[in-house]
Amino acid sequence: MLSQAEKIARFRALHEEDGIFVIPNPWDAGTARVLASLGFKALATTSAGMAFSLGLPEGRINLENVLAHCRGIVSATELPVSADMENGFADAPADVAEIIPQAAATGLAGCSIEDFSGDSDNPIYDFGLTVERVAAAVEATRALPGDFILTARAENFLHGRRDLDDTVRRLQAFEEAGADVLYAPGLNRLDDIKSVCSSVGKPVNVVMGLPGVTFGIEDLAKAGVKRISVGSAFSRLAFGAVLTAAREILDQGTFTFAKDAAGFAQLEDIFRTYEQ
């Protein structure tokens, strides 16, 4: 078994070595092990995927359950795992800082903190507070006994604020505050992705699999992207398959969906490896 320090070192190296990498998002131990078996080098949790698996909307899971979920994903494979810690489950910078050692204690290699407030009337924290929150998270990260990789997220484009200049300004401030990875989910124009990557000096994560335009790995690499995640896309794909199959049964009285199901033996082979 790899130690947490060894996992973090591998995760850090992925961000520092040449080339782009994909960090897919499982939502339970089974999907984590399936993805690990395919050769991915790191994993990330998905707050939406986790919530959907519990039959709840995103943002309705408390910190205790999120930390337990992180422990489950971490223990499922030998891969380094970064966690979606949403807005840190707090508004005040000092409270956000308290989340970092709790996240690290689960065995994670890193986590992300976003500037989405959860308030529908004012969904994005004001610039000054946003930067203070990231700076507090960075300080808490540096106070840990070992390395820990902090991703800072600017959520404008996910919440109706398609302001690229403000998004870049936030990411630049996060970089100056000491964040290790920068992330602006929701960018769906390659030129905007290029602008973000060229405006900062830290590794940039983008998410693919959101509804709308997507780009291939080669295009994103040329744009300067370092890391690609898929967020809740795999989770939504699975739910989509279940919905399609269930509707076939109800509407047509047939069961042809089974032809697209993963093979029993294939899954058994993957999971038996961990049992041994």
PDB file of C-alpha atoms in Angstrom:
ATOM      1  CA  MET A   1       0.000   0.000   0.000  1.00  0.00           C
ATOM      2  CA  LEU A   2       1.250   3.442  -0.913  1.00  0.00           C
ATOM      3  CA  SER A   3       1.451   6.005   1.847  1.00  0.00           C
ATOM      4  CA  GLN A   4      -0.416   9.285   1.595  1.00  0.00           C
ATOM      5  CA  ALA A   5       2.896  11.072   1.066  1.00  0.00           C
ATOM      6  CA  GLU A   6       3.738   8.778  -1.850  1.00  0.00           C
ATOM      7  CA  LYS A   7       0.347   9.381  -3.428  1.00  0.00           C
ATOM      8  CA  ILE A   8       0.719  13.131  -3.050  1.00  0.00           C
ATOM      9  CA  ALA A   9       4.199  12.999  -4.584  1.00  0.00           C
ATOM     10  CA  ARG A  10       2.770  11.165  -7.595  1.00  0.00           C
ATOM     11  CA  PHE A  11      -0.053  13.685  -7.861  1.00  0.00           C
ATOM     12  CA  ARG A  12       2.372  16.600  -7.668  1.00  0.00           C
ATOM     13  CA  ALA A  13       4.527  15.019 -10.371  1.00  0.00           C
ATOM     14  CA  LEU A  14       1.556  14.732 -12.722  1.00  0.00           C
ATOM     15  CA  HIS A  15       1.190  18.513 -12.550  1.00  0.00           C
ATOM     16  CA  GLU A  16       4.880  19.197 -13.009  1.00  0.00           C
ATOM     17  CA  GLU A  17       5.893  16.755 -15.760  1.00  0.00           C
ATOM     18  CA  ASP A  18       5.320  17.345 -19.455  1.00  0.00           C
ATOM     19  CA  GLY A  19       1.986  16.527 -20.989  1.00  0.00           C
ATOM     20  CA  ILE A  20      -1.686  16.733 -20.172  1.00  0.00           C
ATOM     21  CA  PHE A  21      -3.592  14.231 -18.029  1.00  0.00           C
ATOM     22  CA  VAL A  22      -7.205  13.284 -17.361  1.00  0.00           C
ATOM     23  CA  ILE A  23      -8.474  12.990 -13.794  1.00  0.00           C
ATOM     24  CA  PRO A  24     -11.883  11.270 -13.985  1.00  0.00           C
ATOM     25  CA  ASN A  25     -14.530  11.520 -11.292  1.00  0.00           C
ATOM     26  CA  PRO A  26     -15.901   8.347  -9.678  1.00  0.00           C
ATOM     27  CA  TRP A  27     -18.779   8.579  -7.225  1.00  0.00           C
ATOM     28  CA  ASP A  28     -18.256   5.372  -5.253  1.00  0.00           C
ATOM     29  CA  ALA A  29     -15.692   2.625  -4.612  1.00  0.00           C
ATOM     30  CA  GLY A  30     -16.863   0.540  -7.556  1.00  0.00           C
ATOM     31  CA  THR A  31     -16.507   3.296 -10.127  1.00  0.00           C
ATOM     32  CA  ALA A  32     -13.159   4.289  -8.583  1.00  0.00           C
ATOM     33  CA  ARG A  33     -11.852   0.754  -9.063  1.00  0.00           C
ATOM     34  CA  VAL A  34     -13.185   0.500 -12.602  1.00  0.00           C
ATOM     35  CA  LEU A  35     -11.445   3.745 -13.564  1.00  0.00           C
ATOM     36  CA  ALA A  36      -8.218   2.696 -11.853  1.00  0.00           C
ATOM     37  CA  SER A  37      -8.265  -0.599 -13.762  1.00  0.00           C
ATOM     38  CA  LEU A  38      -8.291   1.311 -17.058  1.00  0.00           C
ATOM     39  CA  GLY A  39      -5.012   3.050 -16.329  1.00  0.00           C
ATOM     40  CA  PHE A  40      -5.928   6.530 -15.121  1.00  0.00           C
ATOM     41  CA  LYS A  41      -3.269   7.989 -12.852  1.00  0.00           C
ATOM     42  CA  ALA A  42      -5.403   9.996 -10.425  1.00  0.00           C
ATOM     43  CA  LEU A  43      -9.030  10.435  -9.420  1.00  0.00           C
ATOM     44  CA  ALA A  44     -11.223  13.281  -8.209  1.00  0.00           C
ATOM     45  CA  THR A  45     -14.489  13.182  -6.318  1.00  0.00           C
ATOM     46  CA  THR A  46     -17.627  14.816  -7.684  1.00  0.00           C
ATOM     47  CA  SER A  47     -19.935  16.600  -5.267  1.00  0.00           C
ATOM     48  CA  ALA A  48     -22.863  16.336  -7.687  1.00  0.00           C
ATOM     49  CA  GLY A  49     -22.221  12.667  -8.463  1.00  0.00           C
ATOM     50  CA  MET A  50     -22.037  11.860  -4.772  1.00  0.00           C
ATOM     51  CA  ALA A  51     -25.268  13.741  -4.051  1.00  0.00           C
ATOM     52  CA  PHE A  52     -27.109  12.073  -6.933  1.00  0.00           C
ATOM     53  CA  SER A  53     -26.001   8.647  -5.719  1.00  0.00           C
ATOM     54  CA  LEU A  54     -27.696   9.469  -2.405  1.00  0.00           C
ATOM     55  CA  GLY A  55     -30.832  10.704  -4.120  1.00  0.00           C
ATOM     56  CA  LEU A  56     -30.227  14.353  -3.265  1.00  0.00           C
ATOM     57  CA  PRO A  57     -29.490  17.573  -5.153  1.00  0.00           C
ATOM     58  CA  GLU A  58     -25.927  18.880  -5.151  1.00  0.00           C
ATOM     59  CA  GLY A  59     -25.004  20.950  -2.131  1.00  0.00           C
ATOM     60  CA  ARG A  60     -27.266  19.093   0.306  1.00  0.00           C
ATOM     61  CA  ILE A  61     -24.600  16.814   1.817  1.00  0.00           C
ATOM     62  CA  ASN A  62     -23.016  17.865   5.097  1.00  0.00           C
ATOM     63  CA  LEU A  63     -19.289  17.969   5.769  1.00  0.00           C
ATOM     64  CA  GLU A  64     -19.251  14.810   7.890  1.00  0.00           C
ATOM     65  CA  ASN A  65     -20.740  12.742   5.082  1.00  0.00           C
ATOM     66  CA  VAL A  66     -18.489  14.334   2.456  1.00  0.00           C
ATOM     67  CA  LEU A  67     -15.401  13.445   4.493  1.00  0.00           C
ATOM     68  CA  ALA A  68     -16.661   9.875   4.908  1.00  0.00           C
ATOM     69  CA  HIS A  69     -17.204   9.723   1.141  1.00  0.00           C
ATOM     70  CA  CYS A  70     -13.636  10.923   0.574  1.00  0.00           C
ATOM     71  CA  ARG A  71     -12.273   8.206   2.858  1.00  0.00           C
ATOM     72  CA  GLY A  72     -14.200   5.622   0.866  1.00  0.00           C
ATOM     73  CA  ILE A  73     -12.833   6.783  -2.487  1.00  0.00           C
ATOM     74  CA  VAL A  74      -9.287   7.098  -1.109  1.00  0.00           C
ATOM     75  CA  SER A  75      -9.328   3.581   0.312  1.00  0.00           C
ATOM     76  CA  ALA A  76     -10.755   2.045  -2.877  1.00  0.00           C
ATOM     77  CA  THR A  77      -7.545   2.279  -4.934  1.00  0.00           C
ATOM     78  CA  GLU A  78      -3.855   3.147  -4.805  1.00  0.00           C
ATOM     79  CA  LEU A  79      -4.400   6.273  -6.890  1.00  0.00           C
ATOM     80  CA  PRO A  80      -4.068   9.799  -5.530  1.00  0.00           C
ATOM     81  CA  VAL A  81      -7.457  11.446  -5.033  1.00  0.00           C
ATOM     82  CA  SER A  82      -8.407  15.114  -5.047  1.00  0.00           C
ATOM     83  CA  ALA A  83     -11.731  16.082  -3.470  1.00  0.00           C
ATOM     84  CA  ASP A  84     -14.381  18.580  -4.444  1.00  0.00           C
ATOM     85  CA  MET A  85     -14.852  20.378  -1.134  1.00  0.00           C
ATOM     86  CA  GLU A  86     -17.340  22.811  -2.672  1.00  0.00           C
ATOM     87  CA  ASN A  87     -17.122  26.224  -0.967  1.00  0.00           C
ATOM     88  CA  GLY A  88     -15.421  24.791   2.084  1.00  0.00           C
ATOM     89  CA  PHE A  89     -18.807  24.483   3.792  1.00  0.00           C
ATOM     90  CA  ALA A  90     -18.334  27.990   5.127  1.00  0.00           C
ATOM     91  CA  ASP A  91     -18.279  31.641   4.142  1.00  0.00           C
ATOM     92  CA  ALA A  92     -15.632  33.050   6.470  1.00  0.00           C
ATOM     93  CA  PRO A  93     -11.976  32.531   5.494  1.00  0.00           C
ATOM     94  CA  ALA A  94     -11.048  31.211   8.932  1.00  0.00           C
ATOM     95  CA  ASP A  95     -13.776  28.587   8.720  1.00  0.00           C
ATOM     96  CA  VAL A  96     -12.678  27.537   5.234  1.00  0.00           C
ATOM     97  CA  ALA A  97      -9.156  27.082   6.574  1.00  0.00           C
ATOM     98  CA  GLU A  98     -10.447  24.571   9.142  1.00  0.00           C
ATOM     99  CA  ILE A  99     -11.643  22.300   6.334  1.00  0.00           C
ATOM    100  CA  ILE A 100      -8.139  21.722   4.937  1.00  0.00           C
ATOM    101  CA  PRO A 101      -6.654  19.579   7.759  1.00  0.00           C
ATOM    102  CA  GLN A 102      -9.915  17.629   7.956  1.00  0.00           C
ATOM    103  CA  ALA A 103      -9.732  16.888   4.233  1.00  0.00           C
ATOM    104  CA  ALA A 104      -6.068  15.943   4.448  1.00  0.00           C
ATOM    105  CA  ALA A 105      -6.789  13.587   7.340  1.00  0.00           C
ATOM    106  CA  THR A 106      -8.938  11.402   5.049  1.00  0.00           C
ATOM    107  CA  GLY A 107      -5.870  10.487   2.996  1.00  0.00           C
ATOM    108  CA  LEU A 108      -6.573  12.818   0.082  1.00  0.00           C
ATOM    109  CA  ALA A 109      -3.783  14.170  -2.127  1.00  0.00           C
ATOM    110  CA  GLY A 110      -5.530  17.515  -2.486  1.00  0.00           C
ATOM    111  CA  CYS A 111      -8.845  19.309  -2.697  1.00  0.00           C
ATOM    112  CA  SER A 112     -10.589  22.219  -4.357  1.00  0.00           C
ATOM    113  CA  ILE A 113     -12.273  25.286  -2.901  1.00  0.00           C
ATOM    114  CA  GLU A 114     -14.722  27.285  -5.027  1.00  0.00           C
ATOM    115  CA  ASP A 115     -16.137  30.795  -4.957  1.00  0.00           C
ATOM    116  CA  PHE A 116     -19.778  29.724  -5.373  1.00  0.00           C
ATOM    117  CA  SER A 117     -21.578  30.940  -2.271  1.00  0.00           C
ATOM    118  CA  GLY A 118     -24.655  28.737  -2.470  1.00  0.00           C
ATOM    119  CA  ASP A 119     -26.839  31.862  -2.308  1.00  0.00           C
ATOM    120  CA  SER A 120     -29.048  32.054  -5.418  1.00  0.00           C
ATOM    121  CA  ASP A 121     -29.394  35.831  -5.020  1.00  0.00           C
ATOM    122  CA  ASN A 122     -25.627  36.372  -4.853  1.00  0.00           C
ATOM    123  CA  PRO A 123     -24.046  33.126  -6.117  1.00  0.00           C
ATOM    124  CA  ILE A 124     -20.425  34.301  -6.383  1.00  0.00           C
ATOM    125  CA  TYR A 125     -18.501  35.679  -3.424  1.00  0.00           C
ATOM    126  CA  ASP A 126     -17.252  39.236  -3.829  1.00  0.00           C
ATOM    127  CA  PHE A 127     -13.726  39.440  -5.156  1.00  0.00           C
ATOM    128  CA  GLY A 128     -12.074  40.520  -1.918  1.00  0.00           C
ATOM    129  CA  LEU A 129     -13.726  37.821   0.185  1.00  0.00           C
ATOM    130  CA  THR A 130     -13.020  35.227  -2.496  1.00  0.00           C
ATOM    131  CA  VAL A 131      -9.301  35.941  -2.420  1.00  0.00           C
ATOM    132  CA  GLU A 132      -9.229  35.954   1.394  1.00  0.00           C
ATOM    133  CA  ARG A 133     -10.886  32.552   1.427  1.00  0.00           C
ATOM    134  CA  VAL A 134      -8.323  31.056  -0.956  1.00  0.00           C
ATOM    135  CA  ALA A 135      -5.457  32.694   0.923  1.00  0.00           C
ATOM    136  CA  ALA A 136      -6.729  31.171   4.179  1.00  0.00           C
ATOM    137  CA  ALA A 137      -6.954  27.753   2.527  1.00  0.00           C
ATOM    138  CA  VAL A 138      -3.408  28.117   1.209  1.00  0.00           C
ATOM    139  CA  GLU A 139      -2.103  29.071   4.647  1.00  0.00           C
ATOM    140  CA  ALA A 140      -3.820  26.041   6.152  1.00  0.00           C
ATOM    141  CA  THR A 141      -2.356  23.822   3.446  1.00  0.00           C
ATOM    142  CA  ARG A 142       1.147  25.060   4.143  1.00  0.00           C
ATOM    143  CA  ALA A 143       0.661  24.410   7.856  1.00  0.00           C
ATOM    144  CA  LEU A 144       0.103  20.700   7.210  1.00  0.00           C
ATOM    145  CA  PRO A 145       2.985  18.353   8.036  1.00  0.00           C
ATOM    146  CA  GLY A 146       3.238  17.237   4.400  1.00  0.00           C
ATOM    147  CA  ASP A 147       2.404  18.362   0.904  1.00  0.00           C
ATOM    148  CA  PHE A 148      -1.220  18.862  -0.186  1.00  0.00           C
ATOM    149  CA  ILE A 149      -2.372  20.204  -3.548  1.00  0.00           C
ATOM    150  CA  LEU A 150      -4.950  22.979  -3.452  1.00  0.00           C
ATOM    151  CA  THR A 151      -7.128  23.770  -6.462  1.00  0.00           C
ATOM    152  CA  ALA A 152      -8.907  27.144  -6.490  1.00  0.00           C
ATOM    153  CA  ARG A 153     -12.071  27.422  -8.563  1.00  0.00           C
ATOM    154  CA  ALA A 154     -13.717  30.490 -10.154  1.00  0.00           C
ATOM    155  CA  GLU A 155     -17.358  29.539 -10.754  1.00  0.00           C
ATOM    156  CA  ASN A 156     -18.641  32.511 -12.772  1.00  0.00           C
ATOM    157  CA  PHE A 157     -19.452  30.573 -15.937  1.00  0.00           C
ATOM    158  CA  LEU A 158     -21.495  27.950 -14.093  1.00  0.00           C
ATOM    159  CA  HIS A 159     -23.768  30.554 -12.552  1.00  0.00           C
ATOM    160  CA  GLY A 160     -24.746  32.908 -15.341  1.00  0.00           C
ATOM    161  CA  ARG A 161     -21.808  35.296 -15.036  1.00  0.00           C
ATOM    162  CA  ARG A 162     -20.038  34.868 -18.360  1.00  0.00           C
ATOM    163  CA  ASP A 163     -17.413  37.460 -17.506  1.00  0.00           C
ATOM    164  CA  LEU A 164     -14.052  36.177 -18.730  1.00  0.00           C
ATOM    165  CA  ASP A 165     -12.123  39.227 -17.503  1.00  0.00           C
ATOM    166  CA  ASP A 166     -13.401  38.801 -13.949  1.00  0.00           C
ATOM    167  CA  THR A 167     -12.763  35.061 -14.108  1.00  0.00           C
ATOM    168  CA  VAL A 168      -9.160  35.595 -15.192  1.00  0.00           C
ATOM    169  CA  ARG A 169      -8.730  38.264 -12.523  1.00  0.00           C
ATOM    170  CA  ARG A 170      -9.890  35.823  -9.879  1.00  0.00           C
ATOM    171  CA  LEU A 171      -7.641  33.017 -11.108  1.00  0.00           C
ATOM    172  CA  GLN A 172      -4.650  35.359 -11.178  1.00  0.00           C
ATOM    173  CA  ALA A 173      -5.409  36.402  -7.603  1.00  0.00           C
ATOM    174  CA  PHE A 174      -5.711  32.741  -6.576  1.00  0.00           C
ATOM    175  CA  GLU A 175      -2.320  32.069  -8.152  1.00  0.00           C
ATOM    176  CA  GLU A 176      -0.785  35.012  -6.311  1.00  0.00           C
ATOM    177  CA  ALA A 177      -2.315  33.733  -3.073  1.00  0.00           C
ATOM    178  CA  GLY A 178      -0.505  30.433  -3.582  1.00  0.00           C
ATOM    179  CA  ALA A 179      -3.049  27.988  -5.050  1.00  0.00           C
ATOM    180  CA  ASP A 180      -1.421  25.043  -6.829  1.00  0.00           C
ATOM    181  CA  VAL A 181      -4.015  24.499  -9.572  1.00  0.00           C
ATOM    182  CA  LEU A 182      -6.493  26.917 -11.148  1.00  0.00           C
ATOM    183  CA  TYR A 183      -9.923  25.959 -12.410  1.00  0.00           C
ATOM    184  CA  ALA A 184     -12.790  27.817 -14.092  1.00  0.00           C
ATOM    185  CA  PRO A 185     -15.530  25.273 -14.833  1.00  0.00           C
ATOM    186  CA  GLY A 186     -18.031  26.014 -17.572  1.00  0.00           C
ATOM    187  CA  LEU A 187     -15.703  27.455 -20.220  1.00  0.00           C
ATOM    188  CA  ASN A 188     -17.067  26.245 -23.556  1.00  0.00           C
ATOM    189  CA  ARG A 189     -15.066  28.289 -26.062  1.00  0.00           C
ATOM    190  CA  LEU A 190     -11.556  27.174 -26.918  1.00  0.00           C
ATOM    191  CA  ASP A 191     -10.423  30.788 -27.225  1.00  0.00           C
ATOM    192  CA  ASP A 192     -11.569  31.437 -23.641  1.00  0.00           C
ATOM    193  CA  ILE A 193      -9.680  28.391 -22.421  1.00  0.00           C
ATOM    194  CA  LYS A 194      -6.576  29.595 -24.248  1.00  0.00           C
ATOM    195  CA  SER A 195      -6.972  33.051 -22.675  1.00  0.00           C
ATOM    196  CA  VAL A 196      -7.179  31.568 -19.188  1.00  0.00           C
ATOM    197  CA  CYS A 197      -4.159  29.320 -19.689  1.00  0.00           C
ATOM    198  CA  SER A 198      -2.037  32.112 -21.143  1.00  0.00           C
ATOM    199  CA  SER A 199      -2.983  34.501 -18.319  1.00  0.00           C
ATOM    200  CA  VAL A 200      -1.679  32.381 -15.451  1.00  0.00           C
ATOM    201  CA  GLY A 201       1.448  30.437 -14.650  1.00  0.00           C
ATOM    202  CA  LYS A 202      -0.002  27.561 -12.620  1.00  0.00           C
ATOM    203  CA  PRO A 203      -1.546  24.361 -14.029  1.00  0.00           C
ATOM    204  CA  VAL A 204      -5.099  24.823 -15.296  1.00  0.00           C
ATOM    205  CA  ASN A 205      -7.885  22.268 -14.925  1.00  0.00           C
ATOM    206  CA  VAL A 206     -10.859  22.267 -17.299  1.00  0.00           C
ATOM    207  CA  VAL A 207     -13.983  20.125 -17.140  1.00  0.00           C
ATOM    208  CA  MET A 208     -15.329  18.302 -20.149  1.00  0.00           C
ATOM    209  CA  GLY A 209     -18.656  16.503 -20.355  1.00  0.00           C
ATOM    210  CA  LEU A 210     -20.912  19.410 -19.469  1.00  0.00           C
ATOM    211  CA  PRO A 211     -23.834  19.915 -21.871  1.00  0.00           C
ATOM    212  CA  GLY A 212     -22.756  21.790 -24.983  1.00  0.00           C
ATOM    213  CA  VAL A 213     -19.461  22.044 -26.815  1.00  0.00           C
ATOM    214  CA  THR A 214     -16.584  19.809 -25.790  1.00  0.00           C
ATOM    215  CA  PHE A 215     -13.020  19.562 -27.055  1.00  0.00           C
ATOM    216  CA  GLY A 216     -10.587  16.700 -27.477  1.00  0.00           C
ATOM    217  CA  ILE A 217      -7.499  16.118 -25.377  1.00  0.00           C
ATOM    218  CA  GLU A 218      -5.193  17.215 -28.191  1.00  0.00           C
ATOM    219  CA  ASP A 219      -7.029  20.537 -28.642  1.00  0.00           C
ATOM    220  CA  LEU A 220      -6.971  21.206 -24.920  1.00  0.00           C
ATOM    221  CA  ALA A 221      -3.277  20.389 -24.691  1.00  0.00           C
ATOM    222  CA  LYS A 222      -2.544  22.884 -27.453  1.00  0.00           C
ATOM    223  CA  ALA A 223      -4.604  25.463 -25.561  1.00  0.00           C
ATOM    224  CA  GLY A 224      -2.317  25.059 -22.547  1.00  0.00           C
ATOM    225  CA  VAL A 225      -4.521  22.905 -20.314  1.00  0.00           C
ATOM    226  CA  LYS A 226      -2.723  20.641 -17.859  1.00  0.00           C
ATOM    227  CA  ARG A 227      -5.557  18.646 -16.288  1.00  0.00           C
ATOM    228  CA  ILE A 228      -8.970  17.533 -17.539  1.00  0.00           C
ATOM    229  CA  SER A 229     -11.763  16.376 -15.253  1.00  0.00           C
ATOM    230  CA  VAL A 230     -15.266  15.214 -16.158  1.00  0.00           C
ATOM    231  CA  GLY A 231     -17.152  16.354 -13.060  1.00  0.00           C
ATOM    232  CA  SER A 232     -20.516  14.660 -12.719  1.00  0.00           C
ATOM    233  CA  ALA A 233     -20.590  13.564 -16.372  1.00  0.00           C
ATOM    234  CA  PHE A 234     -19.943   9.856 -15.735  1.00  0.00           C
ATOM    235  CA  SER A 235     -22.538   9.853 -12.971  1.00  0.00           C
ATOM    236  CA  ARG A 236     -25.107  11.543 -15.192  1.00  0.00           C
ATOM    237  CA  LEU A 237     -24.243   9.132 -18.002  1.00  0.00           C
ATOM    238  CA  ALA A 238     -25.003   6.202 -15.701  1.00  0.00           C
ATOM    239  CA  PHE A 239     -28.283   7.728 -14.586  1.00  0.00           C
ATOM    240  CA  GLY A 240     -29.109   8.448 -18.218  1.00  0.00           C
ATOM    241  CA  ALA A 241     -28.585   4.802 -19.082  1.00  0.00           C
ATOM    242  CA  VAL A 242     -30.869   3.719 -16.237  1.00  0.00           C
ATOM    243  CA  LEU A 243     -33.552   6.198 -17.294  1.00  0.00           C
ATOM    244  CA  THR A 244     -33.365   5.010 -20.898  1.00  0.00           C
ATOM    245  CA  ALA A 245     -33.578   1.353 -19.865  1.00  0.00           C
ATOM    246  CA  ALA A 246     -36.457   1.944 -17.471  1.00  0.00           C
ATOM    247  CA  ARG A 247     -38.400   3.882 -20.111  1.00  0.00           C
ATOM    248  CA  GLU A 248     -37.857   1.051 -22.586  1.00  0.00           C
ATOM    249  CA  ILE A 249     -39.435  -1.390 -20.131  1.00  0.00           C
ATOM    250  CA  LEU A 250     -42.363   0.898 -19.346  1.00  0.00           C
ATOM    251  CA  ASP A 251     -43.025   2.184 -22.853  1.00  0.00           C
ATOM    252  CA  GLN A 252     -42.115  -0.798 -25.029  1.00  0.00           C
ATOM    253  CA  GLY A 253     -42.136  -3.796 -22.752  1.00  0.00           C
ATOM    254  CA  THR A 254     -38.695  -4.868 -23.981  1.00  0.00           C
ATOM    255  CA  PHE A 255     -35.272  -5.349 -22.428  1.00  0.00           C
ATOM    256  CA  THR A 256     -32.818  -4.680 -25.245  1.00  0.00           C
ATOM    257  CA  PHE A 257     -30.906  -2.267 -23.005  1.00  0.00           C
ATOM    258  CA  ALA A 258     -29.052  -5.261 -21.578  1.00  0.00           C
ATOM    259  CA  LYS A 259     -26.820  -5.419 -24.648  1.00  0.00           C
ATOM    260  CA  ASP A 260     -25.069  -2.218 -23.470  1.00  0.00           C
ATOM    261  CA  ALA A 261     -24.536  -3.361 -19.890  1.00  0.00           C
ATOM    262  CA  ALA A 262     -21.033  -4.097 -18.630  1.00  0.00           C
ATOM    263  CA  GLY A 263     -20.268  -7.796 -18.604  1.00  0.00           C
ATOM    264  CA  PHE A 264     -20.668  -9.602 -15.289  1.00  0.00           C
ATOM    265  CA  ALA A 265     -17.349 -11.399 -15.735  1.00  0.00           C
ATOM    266  CA  GLN A 266     -15.592  -8.161 -16.693  1.00  0.00           C
ATOM    267  CA  LEU A 267     -16.674  -6.455 -13.480  1.00  0.00           C
ATOM    268  CA  GLU A 268     -15.944  -9.542 -11.414  1.00  0.00           C
ATOM    269  CA  ASP A 269     -12.395  -9.635 -12.790  1.00  0.00           C
ATOM    270  CA  ILE A 270     -11.795  -6.004 -11.856  1.00  0.00           C
ATOM    271  CA  PHE A 271     -13.185  -6.294  -8.333  1.00  0.00           C
ATOM    272  CA  ARG A 272     -11.615  -9.697  -7.631  1.00  0.00           C
ATOM    273  CA  THR A 273      -8.188  -8.072  -7.988  1.00  0.00           C
ATOM    274  CA  TYR A 274      -8.928  -5.907  -4.958  1.00  0.00           C
ATOM    275  CA  GLU A 275     -10.357  -8.806  -2.993  1.00  0.00           C
ATOM    276  CA  GLN A 276      -7.067 -10.680  -3.422  1.00  0.00           C
TER     277      GLN A 276
END
